CSV table of C-alpha atoms in Angstrom, one decimal:
chain,number,residue,atom,x,y,z
Y,1262,MET,CA,-1.5,110.2,-15.6
Y,1263,LEU,CA,-2.1,107.4,-18.1
Y,1264,ALA,CA,-4.9,109.4,-19.8
Y,1265,SER,CA,-2.5,112.4,-20.2
Y,1266,ARG,CA,-0.1,110.1,-22.0
Y,1267,HIS,CA,-3.0,109.1,-24.4
Y,1268,VAL,CA,-3.2,105.5,-23.1
Y,1269,PRO,CA,-6.7,104.2,-24.3
Y,1270,GLU,CA,-9.4,104.2,-21.6
Y,1271,THR,CA,-9.9,100.4,-22.0
Y,1272,THR,CA,-6.2,99.8,-21.3
Y,1273,ILE,CA,-6.4,102.0,-18.2
Y,1274,ALA,CA,-9.4,100.1,-17.1
Y,1275,ASN,CA,-7.6,96.8,-17.5
Y,1276,ILE,CA,-4.5,98.0,-15.6
Y,1277,THR,CA,-6.6,99.5,-12.8
Y,1278,THR,CA,-8.7,96.3,-12.6
Y,1279,LEU,CA,-5.6,94.1,-12.3
Y,1280,GLY,CA,-4.3,96.3,-9.5
Y,1281,LEU,CA,-7.6,96.4,-7.8
Y,1282,SER,CA,-8.1,92.6,-8.1
Y,1283,SER,CA,-5.7,92.2,-5.2
Y,1284,THR,CA,-8.3,93.8,-2.9
Y,1285,PHE,CA,-10.3,90.6,-3.6
Y,1286,PHE,CA,-7.6,87.9,-3.9
Y,1287,PHE,CA,-5.7,88.9,-0.8
Y,1288,PHE,CA,-8.2,86.9,1.4
Y,1289,LEU,CA,-6.6,83.7,0.0
Y,1290,VAL,CA,-3.3,84.7,1.8
Y,1291,ALA,CA,-4.8,86.4,4.8
Y,1292,PRO,CA,-5.1,83.3,7.0
Y,1293,ILE,CA,-1.3,83.6,7.7
Y,1294,LEU,CA,-2.1,86.7,9.7
Y,1295,ASP,CA,-3.8,84.5,12.4
Y,1296,VAL,CA,-0.9,82.1,12.7
Y,1297,ARG,CA,2.2,82.1,14.9
Y,1298,PHE,CA,3.1,85.9,15.1
Y,1299,SER,CA,1.0,88.7,16.5
Y,1300,ARG,CA,-1.1,90.8,14.2
Y,1301,ARG,CA,0.9,93.8,15.2
Y,1302,THR,CA,4.0,92.1,13.9
Y,1303,TYR,CA,2.3,91.3,10.6
Y,1304,ALA,CA,1.0,94.9,10.3
Y,1305,ILE,CA,4.6,96.2,10.6
Y,1306,ALA,CA,6.0,93.7,8.1
Y,1307,MET,CA,3.3,94.4,5.5
Y,1308,ALA,CA,3.8,98.1,5.8
Y,1309,ILE,CA,7.5,97.7,5.0
Y,1310,ALA,CA,6.7,95.4,2.1
Y,1311,ALA,CA,4.2,97.9,0.7
Y,1312,SER,CA,6.8,100.6,0.9
Y,1313,VAL,CA,9.3,98.5,-1.2
Y,1314,LEU,CA,6.7,97.4,-3.8
Y,1315,THR,CA,5.2,100.9,-4.2
Y,1316,PHE,CA,8.7,102.1,-4.9
Y,1317,VAL,CA,9.1,99.5,-7.7
Y,1318,ALA,CA,5.6,100.1,-9.1
Y,1319,VAL,CA,6.2,103.9,-9.5
Y,1320,LEU,CA,9.5,103.2,-11.3
Y,1321,ASN,CA,7.5,101.1,-13.8
Y,1322,PHE,CA,4.9,103.8,-14.6
Y,1323,SER,CA,6.3,104.1,-18.1
Y,1324,ASN,CA,6.1,100.4,-18.6
Y,1325,VAL,CA,2.4,99.8,-19.3
Y,1326,ALA,CA,2.9,96.0,-19.8
Y,1327,LEU,CA,4.3,95.5,-16.2
Y,1328,LEU,CA,2.5,98.3,-14.3
Y,1329,GLY,CA,-0.6,96.3,-13.6
Y,1330,ALA,CA,1.5,93.4,-12.1
Y,1331,TRP,CA,3.5,95.7,-9.8
Y,1332,LEU,CA,0.3,97.5,-8.7
Y,1333,PHE,CA,-1.3,94.1,-7.9
Y,1334,LEU,CA,1.6,93.1,-5.7
Y,1335,SER,CA,1.9,96.4,-3.9
Y,1336,MET,CA,-1.8,96.6,-3.2
Y,1337,LEU,CA,-1.8,92.9,-2.1
Y,1338,VAL,CA,0.5,93.6,0.8
Y,1339,ALA,CA,-1.2,96.9,1.6
Y,1340,ASN,CA,-4.5,95.0,1.9
Y,1341,LEU,CA,-2.8,92.4,4.1
Y,1342,ASN,CA,-1.6,95.2,6.3
Y,1343,SER,CA,-5.2,96.5,6.6
Y,1344,ALA,CA,-6.4,93.0,7.4
Y,1345,ALA,CA,-3.9,92.7,10.2
Y,1346,ILE,CA,-4.9,96.0,11.6
Y,1347,GLY,CA,-8.6,95.4,11.2
Y,1348,GLY,CA,-8.5,92.0,12.8
Y,1349,TRP,CA,-6.3,93.3,15.7
Y,1350,PHE,CA,-8.4,96.4,16.5
Y,1351,GLY,CA,-11.7,94.7,15.7
Y,1352,SER,CA,-10.9,91.9,18.2
Y,1353,VAL,CA,-9.7,94.0,21.1
Y,1354,LEU,CA,-11.9,97.2,21.2
Y,1355,PRO,CA,-15.4,97.2,22.7
Y,1356,SER,CA,-18.3,96.6,20.4
Y,1357,GLU,CA,-19.6,100.2,20.8
Y,1358,TYR,CA,-16.5,101.3,18.8
Y,1359,ASP,CA,-17.4,99.3,15.7
Y,1360,ALA,CA,-19.2,102.1,13.9
Y,1361,PRO,CA,-16.8,104.9,14.8
Y,1362,LEU,CA,-13.8,102.6,14.0
Y,1363,GLY,CA,-15.3,101.7,10.6
Y,1364,ALA,CA,-15.9,105.4,9.9
Y,1365,TRP,CA,-12.4,106.5,11.0
Y,1366,MET,CA,-10.7,103.7,9.1
Y,1367,THR,CA,-12.4,104.8,6.0
Y,1368,PHE,CA,-11.7,108.5,6.8
Y,1369,ALA,CA,-8.0,107.8,7.1
Y,1370,ASN,CA,-8.0,105.7,3.9
Y,1371,VAL,CA,-9.9,108.2,1.8
Y,1372,VAL,CA,-8.0,111.3,3.2
Y,1373,GLY,CA,-4.7,109.5,2.8
Y,1374,PHE,CA,-5.7,108.7,-0.8
Y,1375,GLY,CA,-6.6,112.3,-1.6
Y,1376,LEU,CA,-3.5,113.8,-0.1
Y,1377,THR,CA,-1.3,111.2,-1.8
Y,1378,ALA,CA,-3.0,111.9,-5.1
Y,1379,ILE,CA,-2.1,115.6,-4.9
Y,1380,LEU,CA,1.5,114.8,-3.9
Y,1381,GLY,CA,1.8,111.9,-6.4
Y,1382,ILE,CA,0.7,113.9,-9.4
Y,1383,MET,CA,3.0,116.8,-8.5
Y,1384,LEU,CA,6.0,114.5,-8.1
Y,1385,ILE,CA,5.3,112.5,-11.3
Y,1386,HIS,CA,5.0,115.6,-13.4
Y,1387,HIS,CA,7.6,117.8,-11.8
Y,1388,ALA,CA,10.3,115.6,-10.2
Y,1389,PRO,CA,12.5,112.7,-11.4
Y,1390,LEU,CA,10.7,109.4,-11.3
Y,1391,LEU,CA,13.3,108.1,-8.8
Y,1392,VAL,CA,12.4,110.9,-6.4
Y,1393,ALA,CA,8.7,110.2,-6.8
Y,1394,ALA,CA,9.2,106.5,-6.2
Y,1395,LEU,CA,11.2,107.2,-3.0
Y,1396,VAL,CA,8.7,109.6,-1.5
Y,1397,LEU,CA,5.6,107.6,-2.4
Y,1398,GLY,CA,7.2,104.4,-1.2
Y,1399,ALA,CA,8.3,106.0,2.1
Y,1400,LEU,CA,4.7,107.2,2.8
Y,1401,ASN,CA,3.7,103.6,3.5
Y,1402,LEU,CA,6.0,103.7,6.5
Y,1403,LEU,CA,4.1,106.5,8.3
Y,1404,PRO,CA,1.5,104.3,10.0
Y,1405,LEU,CA,4.4,102.6,11.9
Y,1406,LEU,CA,4.4,105.7,14.1
Y,1407,VAL,CA,1.0,104.6,15.4
Y,1408,PHE,CA,2.3,101.3,16.5
Y,1409,PHE,CA,5.5,102.6,18.1
Y,1410,LEU,CA,4.3,105.8,19.7
Y,1411,VAL,CA,0.6,105.3,20.5
Y,1412,ASN,CA,1.0,101.7,21.7
Y,1413,PRO,CA,-2.6,100.4,21.0
Y,1414,PRO,CA,-3.8,97.4,22.9
Y,1415,THR,CA,-2.3,94.1,21.9
Y,1416,ASP,CA,-4.4,91.1,20.9
Y,1417,GLU,CA,-3.8,88.9,24.0
Y,1418,ARG,CA,-5.9,85.9,23.0
Y,1419,GLY,CA,-5.2,82.3,21.9
Y,1420,ARG,CA,-4.0,82.0,18.3
Y,1421,ALA,CA,-6.1,80.0,16.0
Y,1422,ARG,CA,-3.0,77.8,15.6
Y,1423,GLU,CA,0.6,78.4,16.5
Y,1424,THR,CA,1.5,76.6,13.3
Y,1425,PHE,CA,-0.3,75.8,10.0
Y,1426,ALA,CA,-1.0,72.3,11.1
Y,1427,GLY,CA,-4.8,71.9,11.4
Y,1428,PHE,CA,-5.4,75.5,10.6
Y,1429,GLY,CA,-7.6,74.6,7.7
Y,1430,LYS,CA,-10.2,73.2,10.1
Y,1431,GLU,CA,-10.7,76.6,11.7
Y,1432,VAL,CA,-11.0,78.3,8.3
Y,1433,ALA,CA,-13.6,75.8,7.2
Y,1434,GLN,CA,-15.6,76.5,10.3
Y,1435,LEU,CA,-15.5,80.2,9.5
Y,1436,ALA,CA,-16.9,79.4,6.0
Y,1437,ARG,CA,-19.8,77.5,7.5
Y,1438,LYS,CA,-21.0,80.3,9.7
Y,1439,ARG,CA,-24.4,81.4,8.4
Y,1440,GLU,CA,-23.9,85.1,9.3
Y,1441,VAL,CA,-20.6,85.2,7.5
Y,1442,ARG,CA,-22.0,83.7,4.3
Y,1443,ARG,CA,-24.9,86.2,4.3
Y,1444,LEU,CA,-22.6,89.1,4.8
Y,1445,VAL,CA,-20.3,87.9,2.1
Y,1446,LEU,CA,-23.2,87.7,-0.3
Y,1447,LEU,CA,-24.5,91.2,0.6
Y,1448,LEU,CA,-21.1,92.9,0.3
Y,1449,ALA,CA,-20.3,91.1,-3.0
Y,1450,LEU,CA,-23.3,92.6,-4.7
Y,1451,PRO,CA,-22.6,95.9,-6.6
Y,1452,CYS,CA,-25.3,97.9,-4.7
Y,1453,ALA,CA,-22.7,100.2,-3.0
Y,1454,SER,CA,-19.5,99.8,-5.1
Y,1455,PHE,CA,-19.5,103.2,-6.8
Y,1456,ALA,CA,-16.5,102.1,-9.0
Y,1457,LEU,CA,-16.8,105.3,-11.0
Y,1458,THR,CA,-14.5,107.0,-8.4
Y,1459,ASN,CA,-11.7,105.1,-10.1
Y,1460,THR,CA,-12.8,105.9,-13.7
Y,1461,LEU,CA,-13.9,109.5,-13.7
Y,1462,GLY,CA,-10.3,110.8,-13.4
Y,1463,GLY,CA,-9.7,109.7,-17.0
Y,1464,LEU,CA,-13.0,111.2,-18.3
Y,1465,GLY,CA,-12.2,114.9,-17.7
Y,1466,GLY,CA,-11.8,115.5,-21.4
Y,1467,ASP,CA,-15.4,114.6,-22.0
Y,1468,TYR,CA,-16.4,117.5,-19.8
Y,1469,GLY,CA,-13.8,120.0,-20.9
Y,1470,ALA,CA,-12.0,119.7,-17.5
Y,1471,SER,CA,-8.3,120.5,-17.5
Y,1472,GLU,CA,-5.7,118.1,-16.1
Y,1473,LYS,CA,-5.0,120.6,-13.3
Y,1474,LEU,CA,-8.7,120.7,-12.3
Y,1475,VAL,CA,-8.9,116.9,-12.4
Y,1476,ALA,CA,-5.8,116.7,-10.1
Y,1477,ALA,CA,-7.3,119.3,-7.7
Y,1478,ILE,CA,-10.6,117.4,-7.5
Y,1479,ALA,CA,-8.8,114.1,-7.1
Y,1480,GLY,CA,-7.0,115.6,-4.2
Y,1481,VAL,CA,-9.0,118.2,-2.4
Y,1482,GLY,CA,-12.4,117.0,-3.6
Y,1483,VAL,CA,-11.8,113.4,-2.8
Y,1484,THR,CA,-10.5,114.3,0.6
Y,1485,LEU,CA,-13.5,116.5,1.5
Y,1486,ALA,CA,-15.9,114.0,0.1
Y,1487,GLY,CA,-14.3,111.3,2.2
Y,1488,VAL,CA,-14.6,113.3,5.3
Y,1489,ILE,CA,-18.3,114.0,4.7
Y,1490,GLY,CA,-19.2,110.4,3.6
Y,1491,SER,CA,-17.3,108.4,6.2
Y,1492,LEU,CA,-18.0,110.6,9.2
Y,1493,SER,CA,-21.7,110.6,8.5
Y,1494,VAL,CA,-21.9,106.9,9.3
Y,1495,PRO,CA,-21.7,107.1,13.1
Y,1496,PHE,CA,-24.6,109.5,13.0
Y,1497,LEU,CA,-26.7,107.4,10.5
Y,1498,GLY,CA,-25.9,104.3,12.5
Y,1499,ARG,CA,-27.6,105.8,15.5
Y,1500,LYS,CA,-30.8,106.5,13.5
Y,1501,ALA,CA,-31.1,103.1,11.6
Y,1502,PRO,CA,-29.6,99.6,11.5
Y,1503,LEU,CA,-26.3,99.5,9.7
Y,1504,LEU,CA,-27.7,97.1,7.1
Y,1505,GLY,CA,-30.4,99.6,6.3
Y,1506,VAL,CA,-27.9,102.4,6.1
Y,1507,TYR,CA,-25.7,100.4,3.7
Y,1508,LEU,CA,-28.6,99.5,1.3
Y,1509,GLY,CA,-30.0,103.1,1.5
Y,1510,ILE,CA,-26.6,104.6,0.5
Y,1511,GLY,CA,-26.6,102.2,-2.5
Y,1512,PHE,CA,-30.1,103.1,-3.6
Y,1513,VAL,CA,-29.7,106.9,-3.3
Y,1514,GLY,CA,-26.2,106.8,-4.8
Y,1515,GLY,CA,-27.5,104.7,-7.7
Y,1516,LEU,CA,-30.2,107.3,-8.5
Y,1517,SER,CA,-27.5,110.0,-8.3
Y,1518,THR,CA,-25.4,108.1,-10.9
Y,1519,LEU,CA,-28.3,107.7,-13.3
Y,1520,SER,CA,-29.0,111.5,-13.0
Y,1521,LEU,CA,-25.7,112.1,-14.8
Y,1522,LEU,CA,-27.3,110.7,-18.0
Y,1523,VAL,CA,-29.5,113.8,-18.4
Y,1524,LEU,CA,-27.1,116.4,-17.0
Y,1525,PRO,CA,-25.0,118.5,-19.5
Y,1526,HIS,CA,-21.4,117.7,-20.1
Y,1527,THR,CA,-19.9,120.7,-18.4
Y,1528,THR,CA,-17.0,121.2,-16.0
Y,1529,ALA,CA,-19.5,121.9,-13.1
Y,1530,VAL,CA,-21.3,118.6,-13.7
Y,1531,PHE,CA,-17.9,116.8,-13.8
Y,1532,VAL,CA,-17.0,118.3,-10.4
Y,1533,TYR,CA,-20.5,117.2,-9.1
Y,1534,ALA,CA,-20.1,113.7,-10.4
Y,1535,PHE,CA,-16.6,113.3,-9.0
Y,1536,PHE,CA,-17.5,114.7,-5.6
Y,1537,SER,CA,-20.8,112.9,-5.2
Y,1538,GLN,CA,-19.5,109.5,-6.2
Y,1539,ASN,CA,-16.7,109.8,-3.6
Y,1540,VAL,CA,-19.2,110.8,-0.9
Y,1541,TRP,CA,-21.4,107.8,-1.7
Y,1542,GLN,CA,-18.4,105.4,-1.9
Y,1543,SER,CA,-16.8,106.6,1.3
Y,1544,ALA,CA,-20.1,106.3,3.2
Y,1545,ALA,CA,-20.7,102.8,1.8
Y,1546,LEU,CA,-17.2,101.7,2.7
Y,1547,ALA,CA,-17.4,103.1,6.2
Y,1548,THR,CA,-20.8,101.3,6.8
Y,1549,GLY,CA,-19.4,98.1,5.3
Y,1550,ASN,CA,-16.3,98.3,7.6
Y,1551,ALA,CA,-18.7,98.7,10.6
Y,1552,LEU,CA,-20.7,95.7,9.5
Y,1553,VAL,CA,-17.5,93.7,9.1
Y,1554,LEU,CA,-16.1,94.8,12.5
Y,1555,SER,CA,-19.4,94.0,14.3
Y,1556,SER,CA,-19.4,90.5,12.8
Y,1557,ILE,CA,-16.0,89.7,14.1
Y,1558,GLY,CA,-16.8,89.8,17.8
Y,1559,LYS,CA,-14.2,89.9,20.6
Y,1560,ASN,CA,-11.2,87.7,21.1
Y,1561,ASN,CA,-11.9,86.0,17.8
Y,1562,PRO,CA,-8.9,83.8,16.9
Y,1563,LEU,CA,-9.7,84.2,13.2
Y,1564,ALA,CA,-10.3,87.9,13.4
Y,1565,SER,CA,-7.9,88.9,10.6
Y,1566,THR,CA,-9.0,86.1,8.4
Y,1567,GLN,CA,-12.7,87.0,8.8
Y,1568,PHE,CA,-11.9,90.7,8.3
Y,1569,ALA,CA,-10.0,89.8,5.1
Y,1570,VAL,CA,-12.7,87.6,3.7
Y,1571,LEU,CA,-15.5,90.1,4.3
Y,1572,THR,CA,-13.4,93.0,3.1
Y,1573,ALA,CA,-12.5,91.1,-0.1
Y,1574,ALA,CA,-16.2,90.5,-0.7
Y,1575,MET,CA,-16.8,94.3,-0.2
Y,1576,CYS,CA,-14.0,95.1,-2.7
Y,1577,ALA,CA,-15.0,92.5,-5.3
Y,1578,PRO,CA,-17.8,94.7,-6.9
Y,1579,ILE,CA,-15.4,97.7,-7.0
Y,1580,THR,CA,-13.1,95.5,-9.1
Y,1581,TYR,CA,-15.5,93.9,-11.5
Y,1582,MET,CA,-17.6,97.1,-11.9
Y,1583,GLN,CA,-14.3,98.9,-12.7
Y,1584,TRP,CA,-13.9,96.5,-15.7
Y,1585,LEU,CA,-17.5,96.7,-16.7
Y,1586,ASP,CA,-17.6,100.5,-16.5
Y,1587,GLY,CA,-14.4,100.8,-18.6
Y,1588,HIS,CA,-15.7,98.6,-21.4
Y,1589,ALA,CA,-19.2,100.1,-21.2
Y,1590,TYR,CA,-17.5,103.5,-21.8
Y,1591,GLY,CA,-15.5,102.0,-24.7
Y,1592,ALA,CA,-18.7,100.8,-26.4
Y,1593,HIS,CA,-21.2,103.5,-25.6
Y,1594,GLY,CA,-19.4,106.5,-24.1
Y,1595,LEU,CA,-20.7,108.4,-21.1
Y,1596,ALA,CA,-24.3,107.0,-21.6
Y,1597,GLY,CA,-22.9,103.5,-21.4
Y,1598,ILE,CA,-20.8,104.0,-18.3
Y,1599,TYR,CA,-23.5,105.8,-16.3
Y,1600,SER,CA,-26.4,103.4,-17.2
Y,1601,THR,CA,-24.2,100.4,-16.4
Y,1602,ASP,CA,-22.9,101.6,-13.1
Y,1603,GLY,CA,-26.1,103.2,-11.8
Y,1604,GLY,CA,-28.2,100.3,-13.1
Y,1605,PHE,CA,-26.1,97.7,-11.3
Y,1606,ASP,CA,-26.2,99.8,-8.1
Y,1607,LEU,CA,-30.0,99.6,-8.1
């Protein structure tokens, strides 16, 4: 949408990076999810907060100066909602569900993104901004139906602390766990970030792709790619260790990115680039989610905190690669963005 309003790509990259940075910084706030109230209560509260803040963010789409800040806040509470759910489900479901749960969480996230992209673009271009803000804000409330109708298992375990008194000691113990530190390092590396998924939407003009085609790919294409990528993980996880699957996706996907350096700048190649990058990213995120869930263990009093820390590490390269890719494009065009993103993957 910003590209169609002729906002420079570097400005779009900065706004997107600011919004995405909440996917990293939210872990600083996430410890509250393991204190006093149930994770189910926090999940409901954060869904409501995400609805309100999304409404405000959409109303500020024409205000480029403030848009990044509102995106940061709305995505911050959305990520806290995910951490509450991830810690809750990861702690109470049997370990054999870790890989399927990681895959289906990614599936729901990617498909939700694709469908909302279609609806969002249609609303922003063809409906009053207030209507778009109301509808897109209200969509954040749909997951509440799961909690009220399906009644998933509750996290009946001792809280890390009923109050914040002494809670820092438990968090410090989490930081000293060797397996947590190793997983943080692995996920923070850019080997499976595929941040181009957030940038390619603004590069359709370089390939002669119309805005309608970009919108269709961002909706239907991303949804289909998310299905293929995320739901391949349970199968791959039965053939190889999850760690090997994660690194393998990064390696093959990085080579795929570098192949774009020699392919012609046609609409067909743009479709291939958009689709393939989303397949790789959804598969990597599903595998990363499975690694995170398997590390939590059962009845972990710091489940949501650990889920948030590791998820933040996984999202960090998506954030900093978004910034690097955007500025590489500004300096060297398509050659710069593909060599930077694919090179860092490898």
